[in-house]
């Protein structure tokens, strides 16, 4: 069993998620509560636009989110 990718589980607070951005960059993010946010260390809030969009999604999903007037689409590469 592949312990690196948890493809059947929905993303929740505390999960680490590998994301592919439109510029083909990949980032490993941890979804946390607002008290533990540290963007420079890859820890984002469950209340920020990307964090909200990730919650409930699964490995392989493409999700869209907005920041101000700008829309972005990212792909979930792995849920760790």
JSON list of C-alpha atoms in Angstrom, two decimals:
[
{"chain": "A", "resi": 1, "resn": "UNK", "atom": "CA", "xyz": [0.00, 0.00, 0.00]},
{"chain": "A", "resi": 2, "resn": "UNK", "atom": "CA", "xyz": [1.30, 3.46, -0.89]},
{"chain": "A", "resi": 3, "resn": "UNK", "atom": "CA", "xyz": [1.52, 5.45, 2.33]},
{"chain": "A", "resi": 4, "resn": "UNK", "atom": "CA", "xyz": [2.66, 8.59, 0.52]},
{"chain": "A", "resi": 5, "resn": "UNK", "atom": "CA", "xyz": [-0.53, 9.25, -1.41]},
{"chain": "A", "resi": 6, "resn": "UNK", "atom": "CA", "xyz": [-3.86, 8.97, 0.34]},
{"chain": "A", "resi": 7, "resn": "UNK", "atom": "CA", "xyz": [-6.05, 9.11, -2.77]},
{"chain": "A", "resi": 8, "resn": "UNK", "atom": "CA", "xyz": [-9.33, 8.05, -1.19]},
{"chain": "A", "resi": 9, "resn": "UNK", "atom": "CA", "xyz": [-9.44, 10.57, 1.64]},
{"chain": "A", "resi": 10, "resn": "UNK", "atom": "CA", "xyz": [-10.85, 14.05, 1.50]},
{"chain": "A", "resi": 11, "resn": "UNK", "atom": "CA", "xyz": [-8.44, 16.79, 2.50]},
{"chain": "A", "resi": 12, "resn": "UNK", "atom": "CA", "xyz": [-8.92, 18.10, 6.03]},
{"chain": "A", "resi": 13, "resn": "UNK", "atom": "CA", "xyz": [-7.15, 20.39, 8.49]},
{"chain": "A", "resi": 14, "resn": "UNK", "atom": "CA", "xyz": [-3.77, 18.91, 9.38]},
{"chain": "A", "resi": 15, "resn": "UNK", "atom": "CA", "xyz": [-3.16, 17.25, 6.01]},
{"chain": "A", "resi": 16, "resn": "UNK", "atom": "CA", "xyz": [-0.09, 17.89, 3.90]},
{"chain": "A", "resi": 17, "resn": "UNK", "atom": "CA", "xyz": [-0.90, 18.41, 0.24]},
{"chain": "A", "resi": 18, "resn": "UNK", "atom": "CA", "xyz": [1.36, 18.54, -2.81]},
{"chain": "A", "resi": 19, "resn": "UNK", "atom": "CA", "xyz": [-0.03, 21.07, -5.31]},
{"chain": "A", "resi": 20, "resn": "UNK", "atom": "CA", "xyz": [0.78, 21.79, -8.98]},
{"chain": "A", "resi": 21, "resn": "UNK", "atom": "CA", "xyz": [0.35, 25.47, -9.82]},
{"chain": "A", "resi": 22, "resn": "UNK", "atom": "CA", "xyz": [-0.36, 26.93, -13.31]},
{"chain": "A", "resi": 23, "resn": "UNK", "atom": "CA", "xyz": [3.32, 27.91, -13.76]},
{"chain": "A", "resi": 24, "resn": "UNK", "atom": "CA", "xyz": [4.21, 24.17, -13.33]},
{"chain": "A", "resi": 25, "resn": "UNK", "atom": "CA", "xyz": [5.73, 24.79, -9.90]},
{"chain": "A", "resi": 26, "resn": "UNK", "atom": "CA", "xyz": [4.96, 22.30, -7.15]},
{"chain": "A", "resi": 27, "resn": "UNK", "atom": "CA", "xyz": [4.55, 23.14, -3.48]},
{"chain": "A", "resi": 28, "resn": "UNK", "atom": "CA", "xyz": [4.00, 21.07, -0.40]},
{"chain": "A", "resi": 29, "resn": "UNK", "atom": "CA", "xyz": [1.47, 22.79, 1.86]},
{"chain": "A", "resi": 30, "resn": "UNK", "atom": "CA", "xyz": [0.04, 21.92, 5.25]},
{"chain": "A", "resi": 31, "resn": "UNK", "atom": "CA", "xyz": [-3.50, 23.06, 6.00]},
{"chain": "A", "resi": 32, "resn": "UNK", "atom": "CA", "xyz": [-3.81, 24.40, 9.52]},
{"chain": "A", "resi": 33, "resn": "UNK", "atom": "CA", "xyz": [-5.97, 26.61, 11.68]},
{"chain": "A", "resi": 34, "resn": "UNK", "atom": "CA", "xyz": [-5.36, 30.35, 11.64]},
{"chain": "A", "resi": 35, "resn": "UNK", "atom": "CA", "xyz": [-3.36, 30.15, 14.88]},
{"chain": "A", "resi": 36, "resn": "UNK", "atom": "CA", "xyz": [-0.64, 28.00, 13.31]},
{"chain": "A", "resi": 37, "resn": "UNK", "atom": "CA", "xyz": [-0.27, 29.73, 9.93]},
{"chain": "A", "resi": 38, "resn": "UNK", "atom": "CA", "xyz": [3.27, 30.12, 8.61]},
{"chain": "A", "resi": 39, "resn": "UNK", "atom": "CA", "xyz": [3.19, 30.74, 4.83]},
{"chain": "A", "resi": 40, "resn": "UNK", "atom": "CA", "xyz": [6.99, 30.94, 4.60]},
{"chain": "A", "resi": 41, "resn": "UNK", "atom": "CA", "xyz": [7.08, 27.37, 5.96]},
{"chain": "A", "resi": 42, "resn": "UNK", "atom": "CA", "xyz": [4.26, 26.08, 3.74]},
{"chain": "A", "resi": 43, "resn": "UNK", "atom": "CA", "xyz": [1.54, 26.21, 6.39]},
{"chain": "A", "resi": 44, "resn": "UNK", "atom": "CA", "xyz": [-1.68, 27.83, 5.16]},
{"chain": "A", "resi": 45, "resn": "UNK", "atom": "CA", "xyz": [-4.96, 28.54, 6.90]},
{"chain": "A", "resi": 46, "resn": "UNK", "atom": "CA", "xyz": [-8.13, 26.55, 6.38]},
{"chain": "A", "resi": 47, "resn": "UNK", "atom": "CA", "xyz": [-9.80, 29.98, 6.06]},
{"chain": "A", "resi": 48, "resn": "UNK", "atom": "CA", "xyz": [-7.65, 31.44, 3.24]},
{"chain": "A", "resi": 49, "resn": "UNK", "atom": "CA", "xyz": [-8.99, 31.10, -0.32]},
{"chain": "A", "resi": 50, "resn": "UNK", "atom": "CA", "xyz": [-6.68, 28.21, -1.29]},
{"chain": "A", "resi": 51, "resn": "UNK", "atom": "CA", "xyz": [-7.14, 26.45, 2.05]},
{"chain": "A", "resi": 52, "resn": "UNK", "atom": "CA", "xyz": [-10.93, 26.64, 1.78]},
{"chain": "A", "resi": 53, "resn": "UNK", "atom": "CA", "xyz": [-10.84, 25.32, -1.78]},
{"chain": "A", "resi": 54, "resn": "UNK", "atom": "CA", "xyz": [-8.63, 22.38, -0.81]},
{"chain": "A", "resi": 55, "resn": "UNK", "atom": "CA", "xyz": [-10.83, 21.19, 2.06]},
{"chain": "A", "resi": 56, "resn": "UNK", "atom": "CA", "xyz": [-12.97, 18.24, 0.99]},
{"chain": "A", "resi": 57, "resn": "UNK", "atom": "CA", "xyz": [-11.04, 17.70, -2.25]},
{"chain": "A", "resi": 58, "resn": "UNK", "atom": "CA", "xyz": [-9.11, 14.55, -3.12]},
{"chain": "A", "resi": 59, "resn": "UNK", "atom": "CA", "xyz": [-5.87, 13.49, -4.76]},
{"chain": "A", "resi": 60, "resn": "UNK", "atom": "CA", "xyz": [-6.00, 14.22, -8.50]},
{"chain": "A", "resi": 61, "resn": "UNK", "atom": "CA", "xyz": [-8.71, 16.88, -8.26]},
{"chain": "A", "resi": 62, "resn": "UNK", "atom": "CA", "xyz": [-8.36, 20.22, -10.02]},
{"chain": "A", "resi": 63, "resn": "UNK", "atom": "CA", "xyz": [-9.70, 23.03, -7.90]},
{"chain": "A", "resi": 64, "resn": "UNK", "atom": "CA", "xyz": [-10.29, 26.71, -8.53]},
{"chain": "A", "resi": 65, "resn": "UNK", "atom": "CA", "xyz": [-10.11, 29.55, -6.06]},
{"chain": "A", "resi": 66, "resn": "UNK", "atom": "CA", "xyz": [-10.19, 33.35, -6.14]},
{"chain": "A", "resi": 67, "resn": "UNK", "atom": "CA", "xyz": [-7.94, 35.93, -4.55]},
{"chain": "A", "resi": 68, "resn": "UNK", "atom": "CA", "xyz": [-9.53, 39.31, -5.03]},
{"chain": "A", "resi": 69, "resn": "UNK", "atom": "CA", "xyz": [-10.54, 39.51, -8.68]},
{"chain": "A", "resi": 70, "resn": "UNK", "atom": "CA", "xyz": [-8.01, 36.86, -9.79]},
{"chain": "A", "resi": 71, "resn": "UNK", "atom": "CA", "xyz": [-8.97, 33.21, -10.32]},
{"chain": "A", "resi": 72, "resn": "UNK", "atom": "CA", "xyz": [-6.51, 30.33, -10.11]},
{"chain": "A", "resi": 73, "resn": "UNK", "atom": "CA", "xyz": [-6.74, 26.61, -10.81]},
{"chain": "A", "resi": 74, "resn": "UNK", "atom": "CA", "xyz": [-4.37, 24.10, -9.22]},
{"chain": "A", "resi": 75, "resn": "UNK", "atom": "CA", "xyz": [-4.10, 20.31, -9.30]},
{"chain": "A", "resi": 76, "resn": "UNK", "atom": "CA", "xyz": [-3.72, 18.16, -6.21]},
{"chain": "A", "resi": 77, "resn": "UNK", "atom": "CA", "xyz": [-0.78, 15.82, -6.84]},
{"chain": "A", "resi": 78, "resn": "UNK", "atom": "CA", "xyz": [-0.76, 14.03, -3.50]},
{"chain": "A", "resi": 79, "resn": "UNK", "atom": "CA", "xyz": [-2.35, 14.01, -0.08]},
{"chain": "A", "resi": 80, "resn": "UNK", "atom": "CA", "xyz": [0.25, 13.02, 2.48]}
]
